[in-house]
């Protein structure tokens, strides 16, 4: 894709300012959208097949239609900017480098669902992103892009910035709402779903930062144009976060469905050291099941293709590992994170994640026992689908993939009481 969309302003001097954003065509989509009936905006986004970029890949326009039409209660839009998945740093880039693109998408989306208030929930550690977004909100309000009577249209939309406290679980939409309401970030049982009873018991839609950053382009150029980017049922541009053993790690924009190895070799510059071989890639953040080098050879990076390979696109946090990586140690690092971040509300998660982490830690430390792999797989099986939210699945699925696909390394660790890979 020659033309950059989501990252077109990244690197431009003054890209975070309103002046530069307007000079580069900013807020024209809002001027158009705010004059259209909300249903027309929703229909255009629905037609574009835009899917949520936060991980689930649910159709955005369809999600908006779940908001009840006859509810007398206030309606809310929540922007999930609590980007905490290890290996993921794309939303932070958007908020820091192009906050007005994010804001324009938020305002159009709030208009589409008839919300007069949008909350942006920013990860606690993202201090710069919070300040940059707040500055954008303040400047846009002065210019009449938000607040009362937006651009003389009669529409009222306000945007409230909220800083989280650094808990991974608050990226789960119902835990996020609990946190916004001033409570402990525990996920809620569903149903009722947020569209019916969300923030403060009112109809609420929650979307990811990158998802909403796509919306201005759809309104400005049309759904038919948007559908020409990417693959069938996986349309539009996508931000991929490349990290690990690469020459050029970073955030890269490419059409949804770009081949994984194109991202690795052409954008990431290939493996960081000559003579090294690819061993594995985690394609969608720490909660995505790992792919072996052979599985990476011909997989498009989109929701459906990775699901067919029993993994997932998730947050598109691509973590590359060369042949010096100990997979036992890599899994121990991942499970240490999940064991620390479990909210503890559900027993299978609270006990299970810590349990499988302790097993892997024991193997890594040289104290593994015969049957440890079987025990770990059994515990994982008793975690998946048995909790209020998918946090337990997010820990169990990568654990099962690591053990099943690299079983010999785990067994060698147990037999030898140490890592058997040569020193890097």
mmCIF file of C-alpha atoms in Angstrom:
data_model
loop_
_atom_site.group_PDB
_atom_site.id
_atom_site.type_symbol
_atom_site.label_atom_id
_atom_site.label_comp_id
_atom_site.label_asym_id
_atom_site.label_seq_id
_atom_site.Cartn_x
_atom_site.Cartn_y
_atom_site.Cartn_z
ATOM 1 C CA UNK A 1 0.000 0.000 0.000
ATOM 2 C CA UNK A 2 1.732 3.135 -1.204
ATOM 3 C CA UNK A 3 -0.442 5.678 0.576
ATOM 4 C CA UNK A 4 -0.171 5.863 4.342
ATOM 5 C CA UNK A 5 -3.404 6.685 6.098
ATOM 6 C CA UNK A 6 -3.233 6.011 9.830
ATOM 7 C CA UNK A 7 0.415 7.075 9.969
ATOM 8 C CA UNK A 8 0.340 9.816 7.329
ATOM 9 C CA UNK A 9 1.057 12.512 9.909
ATOM 10 C CA UNK A 10 3.589 10.546 11.961
ATOM 11 C CA UNK A 11 6.962 12.225 11.731
ATOM 12 C CA UNK A 12 5.536 15.480 10.343
ATOM 13 C CA UNK A 13 6.803 18.447 12.407
ATOM 14 C CA UNK A 14 4.005 19.666 14.675
ATOM 15 C CA UNK A 15 1.806 16.672 13.840
ATOM 16 C CA UNK A 16 0.109 16.808 17.240
ATOM 17 C CA UNK A 17 -1.069 20.386 16.770
ATOM 18 C CA UNK A 18 -4.457 21.447 15.481
ATOM 19 C CA UNK A 19 -2.895 23.856 12.980
ATOM 20 C CA UNK A 20 -0.872 21.139 11.211
ATOM 21 C CA UNK A 21 -3.764 18.675 11.320
ATOM 22 C CA UNK A 22 -6.076 21.177 9.617
ATOM 23 C CA UNK A 23 -3.419 22.067 7.038
ATOM 24 C CA UNK A 24 -3.245 18.391 6.091
ATOM 25 C CA UNK A 25 -6.983 18.051 5.589
ATOM 26 C CA UNK A 26 -8.022 17.266 9.128
ATOM 27 C CA UNK A 27 -11.609 17.585 10.381
ATOM 28 C CA UNK A 28 -13.114 17.590 6.875
ATOM 29 C CA UNK A 29 -14.682 14.189 7.595
ATOM 30 C CA UNK A 30 -16.255 15.565 10.777
ATOM 31 C CA UNK A 31 -17.667 18.551 8.852
ATOM 32 C CA UNK A 32 -19.319 16.076 6.497
ATOM 33 C CA UNK A 33 -20.457 13.558 9.100
ATOM 34 C CA UNK A 34 -21.976 16.026 11.520
ATOM 35 C CA UNK A 35 -24.493 17.117 8.850
ATOM 36 C CA UNK A 36 -25.590 13.536 8.175
ATOM 37 C CA UNK A 37 -28.187 11.602 10.177
ATOM 38 C CA UNK A 38 -26.453 9.282 12.675
ATOM 39 C CA UNK A 39 -27.951 6.259 10.946
ATOM 40 C CA UNK A 40 -26.268 7.248 7.675
ATOM 41 C CA UNK A 41 -22.871 7.426 9.373
ATOM 42 C CA UNK A 42 -23.416 4.029 10.965
ATOM 43 C CA UNK A 43 -24.540 2.529 7.652
ATOM 44 C CA UNK A 44 -21.397 3.763 5.892
ATOM 45 C CA UNK A 45 -19.123 2.289 8.569
ATOM 46 C CA UNK A 46 -21.126 -0.929 8.508
ATOM 47 C CA UNK A 47 -20.761 -1.110 4.733
ATOM 48 C CA UNK A 48 -16.985 -0.627 5.017
ATOM 49 C CA UNK A 49 -16.622 -3.895 6.985
ATOM 50 C CA UNK A 50 -14.349 -2.143 9.484
ATOM 51 C CA UNK A 51 -13.532 -4.658 12.234
ATOM 52 C CA UNK A 52 -12.425 -3.732 15.730
ATOM 53 C CA UNK A 53 -8.658 -3.352 16.013
ATOM 54 C CA UNK A 54 -8.516 -4.054 19.741
ATOM 55 C CA UNK A 55 -8.287 -7.802 19.295
ATOM 56 C CA UNK A 56 -11.731 -9.337 18.873
ATOM 57 C CA UNK A 57 -12.224 -8.157 15.291
ATOM 58 C CA UNK A 58 -15.977 -7.610 15.716
ATOM 59 C CA UNK A 59 -17.636 -5.510 12.946
ATOM 60 C CA UNK A 60 -17.684 -1.926 14.211
ATOM 61 C CA UNK A 61 -20.778 -0.678 12.401
ATOM 62 C CA UNK A 62 -22.770 -3.715 13.495
ATOM 63 C CA UNK A 63 -21.665 -3.124 17.085
ATOM 64 C CA UNK A 64 -23.005 0.429 16.901
ATOM 65 C CA UNK A 65 -26.443 -0.847 15.840
ATOM 66 C CA UNK A 66 -26.762 -2.735 19.135
ATOM 67 C CA UNK A 67 -27.375 0.563 20.941
ATOM 68 C CA UNK A 68 -31.122 0.671 21.757
ATOM 69 C CA UNK A 69 -33.051 3.270 19.787
ATOM 70 C CA UNK A 70 -35.745 3.947 22.379
ATOM 71 C CA UNK A 71 -33.762 4.212 25.623
ATOM 72 C CA UNK A 72 -34.361 7.489 27.505
ATOM 73 C CA UNK A 73 -30.998 7.133 29.265
ATOM 74 C CA UNK A 74 -27.814 8.963 28.240
ATOM 75 C CA UNK A 75 -25.624 7.159 25.715
ATOM 76 C CA UNK A 76 -21.876 6.904 26.076
ATOM 77 C CA UNK A 77 -18.917 6.149 23.862
ATOM 78 C CA UNK A 78 -15.847 4.781 25.613
ATOM 79 C CA UNK A 79 -12.493 4.741 23.855
ATOM 80 C CA UNK A 80 -10.333 1.912 25.086
ATOM 81 C CA UNK A 81 -6.837 3.400 25.170
ATOM 82 C CA UNK A 82 -5.655 1.094 27.960
ATOM 83 C CA UNK A 83 -3.082 -0.504 25.673
ATOM 84 C CA UNK A 84 -1.290 -3.000 27.903
ATOM 85 C CA UNK A 85 -0.769 -6.165 25.865
ATOM 86 C CA UNK A 86 2.951 -7.041 25.869
ATOM 87 C CA UNK A 87 4.392 -6.396 22.423
ATOM 88 C CA UNK A 88 1.786 -3.766 21.524
ATOM 89 C CA UNK A 89 2.430 -0.031 21.164
ATOM 90 C CA UNK A 90 0.387 1.236 18.193
ATOM 91 C CA UNK A 91 -2.361 3.161 20.015
ATOM 92 C CA UNK A 92 0.263 5.039 21.970
ATOM 93 C CA UNK A 93 1.863 6.121 18.665
ATOM 94 C CA UNK A 94 -1.471 7.379 17.334
ATOM 95 C CA UNK A 95 -2.299 9.328 20.483
ATOM 96 C CA UNK A 96 1.162 10.864 20.785
ATOM 97 C CA UNK A 97 1.768 11.661 17.116
ATOM 98 C CA UNK A 98 -1.699 12.274 15.673
ATOM 99 C CA UNK A 99 -4.146 12.988 18.501
ATOM 100 C CA UNK A 100 -6.529 14.975 16.315
ATOM 101 C CA UNK A 101 -7.022 11.971 14.000
ATOM 102 C CA UNK A 102 -8.037 9.969 17.077
ATOM 103 C CA UNK A 103 -10.279 12.802 18.235
ATOM 104 C CA UNK A 104 -11.952 13.251 14.849
ATOM 105 C CA UNK A 105 -12.752 9.535 14.784
ATOM 106 C CA UNK A 106 -14.145 9.751 18.316
ATOM 107 C CA UNK A 107 -16.428 12.692 17.476
ATOM 108 C CA UNK A 108 -17.797 11.073 14.305
ATOM 109 C CA UNK A 109 -18.400 7.799 16.129
ATOM 110 C CA UNK A 110 -20.102 9.531 19.057
ATOM 111 C CA UNK A 111 -22.394 11.285 16.576
ATOM 112 C CA UNK A 112 -23.190 7.932 14.928
ATOM 113 C CA UNK A 113 -24.427 6.400 18.194
ATOM 114 C CA UNK A 114 -26.033 9.647 19.439
ATOM 115 C CA UNK A 115 -23.685 9.900 22.415
ATOM 116 C CA UNK A 116 -23.162 13.331 23.910
ATOM 117 C CA UNK A 117 -20.216 12.246 26.042
ATOM 118 C CA UNK A 118 -17.171 10.177 25.115
ATOM 119 C CA UNK A 119 -14.677 8.937 27.682
ATOM 120 C CA UNK A 120 -11.105 8.150 26.656
ATOM 121 C CA UNK A 121 -9.594 5.669 29.118
ATOM 122 C CA UNK A 122 -5.797 5.928 28.774
ATOM 123 C CA UNK A 123 -3.315 3.481 30.259
ATOM 124 C CA UNK A 124 -1.838 4.962 33.421
ATOM 125 C CA UNK A 125 1.757 4.761 32.212
ATOM 126 C CA UNK A 126 0.994 6.701 29.006
ATOM 127 C CA UNK A 127 1.601 10.127 30.496
ATOM 128 C CA UNK A 128 2.699 11.752 27.243
ATOM 129 C CA UNK A 129 -0.228 10.277 25.330
ATOM 130 C CA UNK A 130 -2.659 11.567 27.954
ATOM 131 C CA UNK A 131 -1.195 15.072 27.872
ATOM 132 C CA UNK A 132 -1.127 15.165 24.075
ATOM 133 C CA UNK A 133 -4.720 14.000 23.799
ATOM 134 C CA UNK A 134 -5.842 16.477 26.472
ATOM 135 C CA UNK A 135 -4.164 19.294 24.566
ATOM 136 C CA UNK A 136 -5.952 18.187 21.398
ATOM 137 C CA UNK A 137 -9.292 18.127 23.215
ATOM 138 C CA UNK A 138 -8.723 21.620 24.604
ATOM 139 C CA UNK A 139 -7.678 23.068 21.236
ATOM 140 C CA UNK A 140 -10.544 21.387 19.372
ATOM 141 C CA UNK A 141 -13.030 22.742 21.891
ATOM 142 C CA UNK A 142 -11.754 26.292 21.352
ATOM 143 C CA UNK A 143 -12.164 25.855 17.596
ATOM 144 C CA UNK A 144 -15.721 24.531 17.878
ATOM 145 C CA UNK A 145 -15.011 20.925 16.890
ATOM 146 C CA UNK A 146 -16.398 19.623 20.172
ATOM 147 C CA UNK A 147 -18.568 20.889 22.964
ATOM 148 C CA UNK A 148 -21.862 22.693 22.408
ATOM 149 C CA UNK A 149 -23.291 23.193 18.908
ATOM 150 C CA UNK A 150 -20.387 21.595 17.017
ATOM 151 C CA UNK A 151 -19.614 23.621 13.868
ATOM 152 C CA UNK A 152 -23.057 25.171 14.116
ATOM 153 C CA UNK A 153 -24.769 21.829 13.586
ATOM 154 C CA UNK A 154 -26.705 21.814 16.845
ATOM 155 C CA UNK A 155 -24.908 18.636 17.938
ATOM 156 C CA UNK A 156 -23.372 18.538 21.430
ATOM 157 C CA UNK A 157 -20.492 16.152 22.123
ATOM 158 C CA UNK A 158 -17.947 16.417 24.902
ATOM 159 C CA UNK A 159 -14.824 14.319 25.416
ATOM 160 C CA UNK A 160 -13.473 13.421 28.864
ATOM 161 C CA UNK A 161 -9.946 12.123 29.306
ATOM 162 C CA UNK A 162 -9.420 9.572 32.076
ATOM 163 C CA UNK A 163 -6.121 8.068 33.196
ATOM 164 C CA UNK A 164 -6.180 4.434 34.350
ATOM 165 C CA UNK A 165 -4.067 3.017 37.122
ATOM 166 C CA UNK A 166 -1.961 0.585 35.125
ATOM 167 C CA UNK A 167 -3.956 -2.649 35.490
ATOM 168 C CA UNK A 168 -3.988 -4.936 32.434
ATOM 169 C CA UNK A 169 -7.448 -6.265 33.284
ATOM 170 C CA UNK A 170 -8.941 -2.802 32.748
ATOM 171 C CA UNK A 171 -8.421 -3.317 29.023
ATOM 172 C CA UNK A 172 -11.370 -5.732 29.305
ATOM 173 C CA UNK A 173 -14.399 -3.586 28.463
ATOM 174 C CA UNK A 174 -16.554 -4.255 31.523
ATOM 175 C CA UNK A 175 -13.612 -4.006 33.939
ATOM 176 C CA UNK A 176 -12.810 -0.696 32.275
ATOM 177 C CA UNK A 177 -16.336 0.542 32.964
ATOM 178 C CA UNK A 178 -16.078 -0.537 36.605
ATOM 179 C CA UNK A 179 -12.823 1.400 36.852
ATOM 180 C CA UNK A 180 -14.393 4.484 35.242
ATOM 181 C CA UNK A 181 -17.153 4.330 37.832
ATOM 182 C CA UNK A 182 -14.520 4.429 40.569
ATOM 183 C CA UNK A 183 -14.728 0.759 41.495
ATOM 184 C CA UNK A 184 -12.182 -2.045 41.470
ATOM 185 C CA UNK A 185 -11.552 -3.222 37.912
ATOM 186 C CA UNK A 186 -13.472 -6.503 37.992
ATOM 187 C CA UNK A 187 -15.039 -7.785 34.746
ATOM 188 C CA UNK A 188 -18.841 -8.030 34.779
ATOM 189 C CA UNK A 189 -21.005 -11.000 33.916
ATOM 190 C CA UNK A 190 -22.668 -10.683 30.507
ATOM 191 C CA UNK A 191 -25.513 -10.335 29.658
ATOM 192 C CA UNK A 192 -26.492 -7.586 30.002
ATOM 193 C CA UNK A 193 -24.073 -6.331 27.407
ATOM 194 C CA UNK A 194 -22.685 -2.769 27.497
ATOM 195 C CA UNK A 195 -24.933 -1.625 24.654
ATOM 196 C CA UNK A 196 -27.902 -2.263 26.949
ATOM 197 C CA UNK A 197 -26.479 -1.588 30.420
ATOM 198 C CA UNK A 198 -22.942 -0.227 30.261
ATOM 199 C CA UNK A 199 -21.354 2.758 31.985
ATOM 200 C CA UNK A 200 -23.557 3.903 34.902
ATOM 201 C CA UNK A 201 -26.168 1.408 33.675
ATOM 202 C CA UNK A 202 -26.621 3.324 30.413
ATOM 203 C CA UNK A 203 -26.248 2.232 26.760
ATOM 204 C CA UNK A 204 -22.532 2.236 25.980
ATOM 205 C CA UNK A 205 -20.313 1.378 23.046
ATOM 206 C CA UNK A 206 -16.626 0.679 23.550
ATOM 207 C CA UNK A 207 -14.123 0.918 20.713
ATOM 208 C CA UNK A 208 -10.363 0.806 20.432
ATOM 209 C CA UNK A 209 -8.216 3.835 19.470
ATOM 210 C CA UNK A 210 -7.022 2.408 16.156
ATOM 211 C CA UNK A 211 -10.551 1.340 15.251
ATOM 212 C CA UNK A 212 -11.861 4.886 15.581
ATOM 213 C CA UNK A 213 -8.844 6.333 13.763
ATOM 214 C CA UNK A 214 -10.129 4.503 10.656
ATOM 215 C CA UNK A 215 -13.525 6.181 10.769
ATOM 216 C CA UNK A 216 -12.605 9.635 9.328
ATOM 217 C CA UNK A 217 -11.190 8.012 6.181
ATOM 218 C CA UNK A 218 -14.350 5.944 5.675
ATOM 219 C CA UNK A 219 -16.555 9.030 5.946
ATOM 220 C CA UNK A 220 -14.277 11.172 3.797
ATOM 221 C CA UNK A 221 -13.654 8.715 0.942
ATOM 222 C CA UNK A 222 -16.500 6.244 1.274
ATOM 223 C CA UNK A 223 -16.933 2.607 2.198
ATOM 224 C CA UNK A 224 -16.418 1.378 -1.379
ATOM 225 C CA UNK A 225 -12.938 2.908 -1.449
ATOM 226 C CA UNK A 226 -12.134 1.470 1.992
ATOM 227 C CA UNK A 227 -13.087 -2.028 0.822
ATOM 228 C CA UNK A 228 -10.366 -1.889 -1.851
ATOM 229 C CA UNK A 229 -7.724 -2.075 0.913
ATOM 230 C CA UNK A 230 -6.926 -5.468 2.417
ATOM 231 C CA UNK A 231 -8.742 -8.743 1.889
ATOM 232 C CA UNK A 232 -12.323 -9.938 1.771
ATOM 233 C CA UNK A 233 -13.932 -9.585 5.203
ATOM 234 C CA UNK A 234 -10.631 -8.114 6.437
ATOM 235 C CA UNK A 235 -10.633 -4.636 4.934
ATOM 236 C CA UNK A 236 -8.660 -1.503 5.627
ATOM 237 C CA UNK A 237 -5.223 -0.448 6.802
ATOM 238 C CA UNK A 238 -3.654 -2.008 9.899
ATOM 239 C CA UNK A 239 -0.913 -1.018 12.298
ATOM 240 C CA UNK A 240 1.505 -3.825 13.105
ATOM 241 C CA UNK A 241 3.886 -3.654 16.088
ATOM 242 C CA UNK A 242 7.143 -5.444 15.277
ATOM 243 C CA UNK A 243 9.479 -6.353 18.131
ATOM 244 C CA UNK A 244 12.035 -8.958 19.100
ATOM 245 C CA UNK A 245 14.950 -10.161 17.010
ATOM 246 C CA UNK A 246 14.568 -7.772 14.069
ATOM 247 C CA UNK A 247 16.836 -5.171 12.508
ATOM 248 C CA UNK A 248 14.110 -2.512 12.419
ATOM 249 C CA UNK A 249 11.474 -3.016 15.133
ATOM 250 C CA UNK A 250 8.664 -0.473 15.278
ATOM 251 C CA UNK A 251 5.095 0.308 14.219
ATOM 252 C CA UNK A 252 4.337 -0.266 10.528
ATOM 253 C CA UNK A 253 1.199 0.374 8.501
ATOM 254 C CA UNK A 254 0.136 -2.135 5.866
ATOM 255 C CA UNK A 255 -3.153 -3.505 4.544
ATOM 256 C CA UNK A 256 -4.947 -6.010 6.707
ATOM 257 C CA UNK A 257 -3.944 -9.432 5.403
ATOM 258 C CA UNK A 258 -0.324 -8.574 4.554
ATOM 259 C CA UNK A 259 1.857 -11.664 4.664
ATOM 260 C CA UNK A 260 3.576 -12.119 8.026
ATOM 261 C CA UNK A 261 6.981 -12.717 6.464
ATOM 262 C CA UNK A 262 6.609 -9.555 4.361
ATOM 263 C CA UNK A 263 6.274 -7.624 7.595
ATOM 264 C CA UNK A 264 9.262 -9.413 9.100
ATOM 265 C CA UNK A 265 11.642 -9.290 6.146
ATOM 266 C CA UNK A 266 10.694 -6.142 4.241
ATOM 267 C CA UNK A 267 9.453 -3.816 6.961
ATOM 268 C CA UNK A 268 11.321 -5.204 9.952
ATOM 269 C CA UNK A 269 14.506 -5.725 7.943
ATOM 270 C CA UNK A 270 14.765 -9.435 8.721
ATOM 271 C CA UNK A 271 16.480 -11.127 11.649
ATOM 272 C CA UNK A 272 18.828 -8.880 13.583
ATOM 273 C CA UNK A 273 22.001 -10.963 13.273
ATOM 274 C CA UNK A 274 23.452 -12.807 10.309
ATOM 275 C CA UNK A 275 23.507 -16.563 10.648
ATOM 276 C CA UNK A 276 20.478 -16.705 12.909
ATOM 277 C CA UNK A 277 17.368 -18.624 11.877
ATOM 278 C CA UNK A 278 13.753 -17.879 12.628
ATOM 279 C CA UNK A 279 12.407 -20.081 15.394
ATOM 280 C CA UNK A 280 8.948 -18.759 16.216
ATOM 281 C CA UNK A 281 6.673 -15.713 16.113
ATOM 282 C CA UNK A 282 3.906 -14.609 18.446
ATOM 283 C CA UNK A 283 1.635 -12.820 15.938
ATOM 284 C CA UNK A 284 -0.851 -10.901 18.074
ATOM 285 C CA UNK A 285 0.530 -9.939 21.474
ATOM 286 C CA UNK A 286 1.380 -12.170 24.415
ATOM 287 C CA UNK A 287 -2.047 -13.806 24.539
ATOM 288 C CA UNK A 288 -1.812 -15.119 20.969
ATOM 289 C CA UNK A 289 -0.685 -18.737 20.500
ATOM 290 C CA UNK A 290 2.840 -18.907 19.092
ATOM 291 C CA UNK A 291 3.556 -19.982 15.499
ATOM 292 C CA UNK A 292 6.514 -22.126 14.510
ATOM 293 C CA UNK A 293 8.833 -20.927 11.751
ATOM 294 C CA UNK A 294 7.182 -23.325 9.308
ATOM 295 C CA UNK A 295 3.718 -21.981 10.163
ATOM 296 C CA UNK A 296 4.891 -18.417 9.541
ATOM 297 C CA UNK A 297 5.895 -19.051 5.949
ATOM 298 C CA UNK A 298 2.582 -18.304 4.235
ATOM 299 C CA UNK A 299 0.170 -16.777 6.724
ATOM 300 C CA UNK A 300 -1.676 -13.509 5.982
ATOM 301 C CA UNK A 301 -1.956 -11.206 8.978
ATOM 302 C CA UNK A 302 -5.707 -10.898 9.318
ATOM 303 C CA UNK A 303 -8.378 -12.098 11.711
ATOM 304 C CA UNK A 304 -9.635 -15.091 9.741
ATOM 305 C CA UNK A 305 -6.316 -16.411 8.415
ATOM 306 C CA UNK A 306 -4.714 -16.530 11.864
ATOM 307 C CA UNK A 307 -7.839 -18.060 13.409
ATOM 308 C CA UNK A 308 -7.561 -20.816 10.805
ATOM 309 C CA UNK A 309 -4.015 -21.459 12.095
ATOM 310 C CA UNK A 310 -5.359 -21.746 15.694
ATOM 311 C CA UNK A 311 -3.777 -18.427 16.653
ATOM 312 C CA UNK A 312 -5.123 -14.878 16.448
ATOM 313 C CA UNK A 313 -4.378 -11.404 15.135
ATOM 314 C CA UNK A 314 -5.169 -9.928 18.533
ATOM 315 C CA UNK A 315 -3.455 -6.570 18.890
ATOM 316 C CA UNK A 316 -1.073 -7.329 15.986
ATOM 317 C CA UNK A 317 1.878 -7.287 18.378
ATOM 318 C CA UNK A 318 4.341 -9.360 16.338
ATOM 319 C CA UNK A 319 7.122 -10.732 18.556
ATOM 320 C CA UNK A 320 9.920 -12.416 16.606
ATOM 321 C CA UNK A 321 12.231 -15.025 18.147
ATOM 322 C CA UNK A 322 15.392 -16.410 16.561
ATOM 323 C CA UNK A 323 16.889 -19.853 17.114
ATOM 324 C CA UNK A 324 18.774 -18.831 20.276
ATOM 325 C CA UNK A 325 15.549 -18.348 22.242
ATOM 326 C CA UNK A 326 14.752 -20.849 24.979
ATOM 327 C CA UNK A 327 11.012 -21.469 24.660
ATOM 328 C CA UNK A 328 10.746 -22.529 28.305
ATOM 329 C CA UNK A 329 12.186 -19.201 29.392
ATOM 330 C CA UNK A 330 10.015 -17.301 26.901
ATOM 331 C CA UNK A 331 6.851 -18.926 28.234
ATOM 332 C CA UNK A 332 7.943 -18.297 31.824
ATOM 333 C CA UNK A 333 8.227 -14.557 31.033
ATOM 334 C CA UNK A 334 4.750 -14.510 29.464
ATOM 335 C CA UNK A 335 3.092 -16.426 32.293
ATOM 336 C CA UNK A 336 4.834 -14.297 34.927
ATOM 337 C CA UNK A 337 3.031 -11.318 33.426
ATOM 338 C CA UNK A 338 -0.381 -13.009 33.404
ATOM 339 C CA UNK A 339 0.027 -14.395 36.932
ATOM 340 C CA UNK A 340 0.815 -10.878 38.150
ATOM 341 C CA UNK A 341 -2.085 -9.254 36.282
ATOM 342 C CA UNK A 342 -4.923 -11.697 37.077
ATOM 343 C CA UNK A 343 -7.600 -9.736 38.960
ATOM 344 C CA UNK A 344 -8.329 -12.787 41.098
ATOM 345 C CA UNK A 345 -12.103 -12.686 40.766
ATOM 346 C CA UNK A 346 -12.498 -16.202 39.264
ATOM 347 C CA UNK A 347 -10.867 -19.236 40.877
ATOM 348 C CA UNK A 348 -9.835 -21.017 37.639
ATOM 349 C CA UNK A 349 -7.926 -17.870 36.647
ATOM 350 C CA UNK A 350 -6.608 -16.831 40.050
ATOM 351 C CA UNK A 351 -5.308 -20.304 40.888
ATOM 352 C CA UNK A 352 -4.744 -21.662 37.401
ATOM 353 C CA UNK A 353 -2.501 -18.937 35.998
ATOM 354 C CA UNK A 354 -0.251 -18.929 39.060
ATOM 355 C CA UNK A 355 -0.180 -22.729 38.995
ATOM 356 C CA UNK A 356 1.012 -23.066 35.390
ATOM 357 C CA UNK A 357 3.510 -20.268 35.958
ATOM 358 C CA UNK A 358 4.961 -22.090 38.957
ATOM 359 C CA UNK A 359 5.326 -25.272 36.894
ATOM 360 C CA UNK A 360 7.151 -23.507 34.068
ATOM 361 C CA UNK A 361 9.316 -21.607 36.541
ATOM 362 C CA UNK A 362 10.243 -24.888 38.175
ATOM 363 C CA UNK A 363 11.213 -26.383 34.821
ATOM 364 C CA UNK A 364 13.207 -23.284 33.918
ATOM 365 C CA UNK A 365 15.045 -23.400 37.268
ATOM 366 C CA UNK A 366 16.070 -27.025 36.739
ATOM 367 C CA UNK A 367 13.557 -28.646 39.092
ATOM 368 C CA UNK A 368 11.089 -29.967 36.503
ATOM 369 C CA UNK A 369 9.382 -33.263 37.171
ATOM 370 C CA UNK A 370 8.129 -36.032 34.947
ATOM 371 C CA UNK A 371 4.530 -35.291 34.073
ATOM 372 C CA UNK A 372 4.847 -31.510 34.395
ATOM 373 C CA UNK A 373 3.831 -30.930 30.776
ATOM 374 C CA UNK A 374 0.742 -33.118 31.154
ATOM 375 C CA UNK A 375 -0.231 -31.352 34.381
ATOM 376 C CA UNK A 376 0.169 -27.944 32.789
ATOM 377 C CA UNK A 377 -1.960 -28.880 29.788
ATOM 378 C CA UNK A 378 -4.632 -30.309 32.082
ATOM 379 C CA UNK A 379 -4.726 -27.136 34.191
ATOM 380 C CA UNK A 380 -4.979 -25.036 31.030
ATOM 381 C CA UNK A 381 -7.874 -27.141 29.805
ATOM 382 C CA UNK A 382 -9.685 -26.444 33.063
ATOM 383 C CA UNK A 383 -9.165 -22.690 32.711
ATOM 384 C CA UNK A 384 -10.408 -22.096 29.176
ATOM 385 C CA UNK A 385 -14.001 -20.882 28.945
ATOM 386 C CA UNK A 386 -14.623 -21.229 32.673
ATOM 387 C CA UNK A 387 -14.268 -17.638 33.852
ATOM 388 C CA UNK A 388 -16.188 -14.358 33.589
ATOM 389 C CA UNK A 389 -13.786 -12.814 31.073
ATOM 390 C CA UNK A 390 -11.225 -14.256 28.665
ATOM 391 C CA UNK A 391 -8.156 -13.458 30.777
ATOM 392 C CA UNK A 392 -7.726 -17.134 31.734
ATOM 393 C CA UNK A 393 -7.932 -18.117 28.073
ATOM 394 C CA UNK A 394 -5.352 -15.435 27.260
ATOM 395 C CA UNK A 395 -2.875 -17.171 29.569
ATOM 396 C CA UNK A 396 -3.815 -20.783 28.857
ATOM 397 C CA UNK A 397 -3.872 -20.691 25.052
ATOM 398 C CA UNK A 398 -0.274 -19.471 24.585
ATOM 399 C CA UNK A 399 0.888 -21.893 27.293
ATOM 400 C CA UNK A 400 -0.677 -24.827 25.478
ATOM 401 C CA UNK A 401 0.800 -23.702 22.153
ATOM 402 C CA UNK A 402 4.319 -23.368 23.574
ATOM 403 C CA UNK A 403 4.175 -26.807 25.218
ATOM 404 C CA UNK A 404 2.556 -28.610 22.308
ATOM 405 C CA UNK A 405 4.720 -27.080 19.572
ATOM 406 C CA UNK A 406 8.042 -27.134 21.440
ATOM 407 C CA UNK A 407 7.449 -30.172 23.634
ATOM 408 C CA UNK A 408 10.951 -31.567 23.159
ATOM 409 C CA UNK A 409 12.524 -28.438 24.682
ATOM 410 C CA UNK A 410 10.363 -28.718 27.759
ATOM 411 C CA UNK A 411 11.136 -32.438 28.080
ATOM 412 C CA UNK A 412 14.883 -31.826 27.634
ATOM 413 C CA UNK A 413 14.786 -29.177 30.354
ATOM 414 C CA UNK A 414 13.123 -31.635 32.709
ATOM 415 C CA UNK A 415 15.529 -34.504 31.918
ATOM 416 C CA UNK A 416 18.729 -32.441 31.966
ATOM 417 C CA UNK A 417 17.703 -30.052 34.729
ATOM 418 C CA UNK A 418 18.856 -27.138 32.620
ATOM 419 C CA UNK A 419 18.527 -25.448 29.262
ATOM 420 C CA UNK A 420 20.136 -27.560 26.572
ATOM 421 C CA UNK A 421 20.428 -24.800 23.986
ATOM 422 C CA UNK A 422 23.959 -23.537 23.254
ATOM 423 C CA UNK A 423 24.936 -20.180 24.736
ATOM 424 C CA UNK A 424 23.953 -17.331 22.360
#
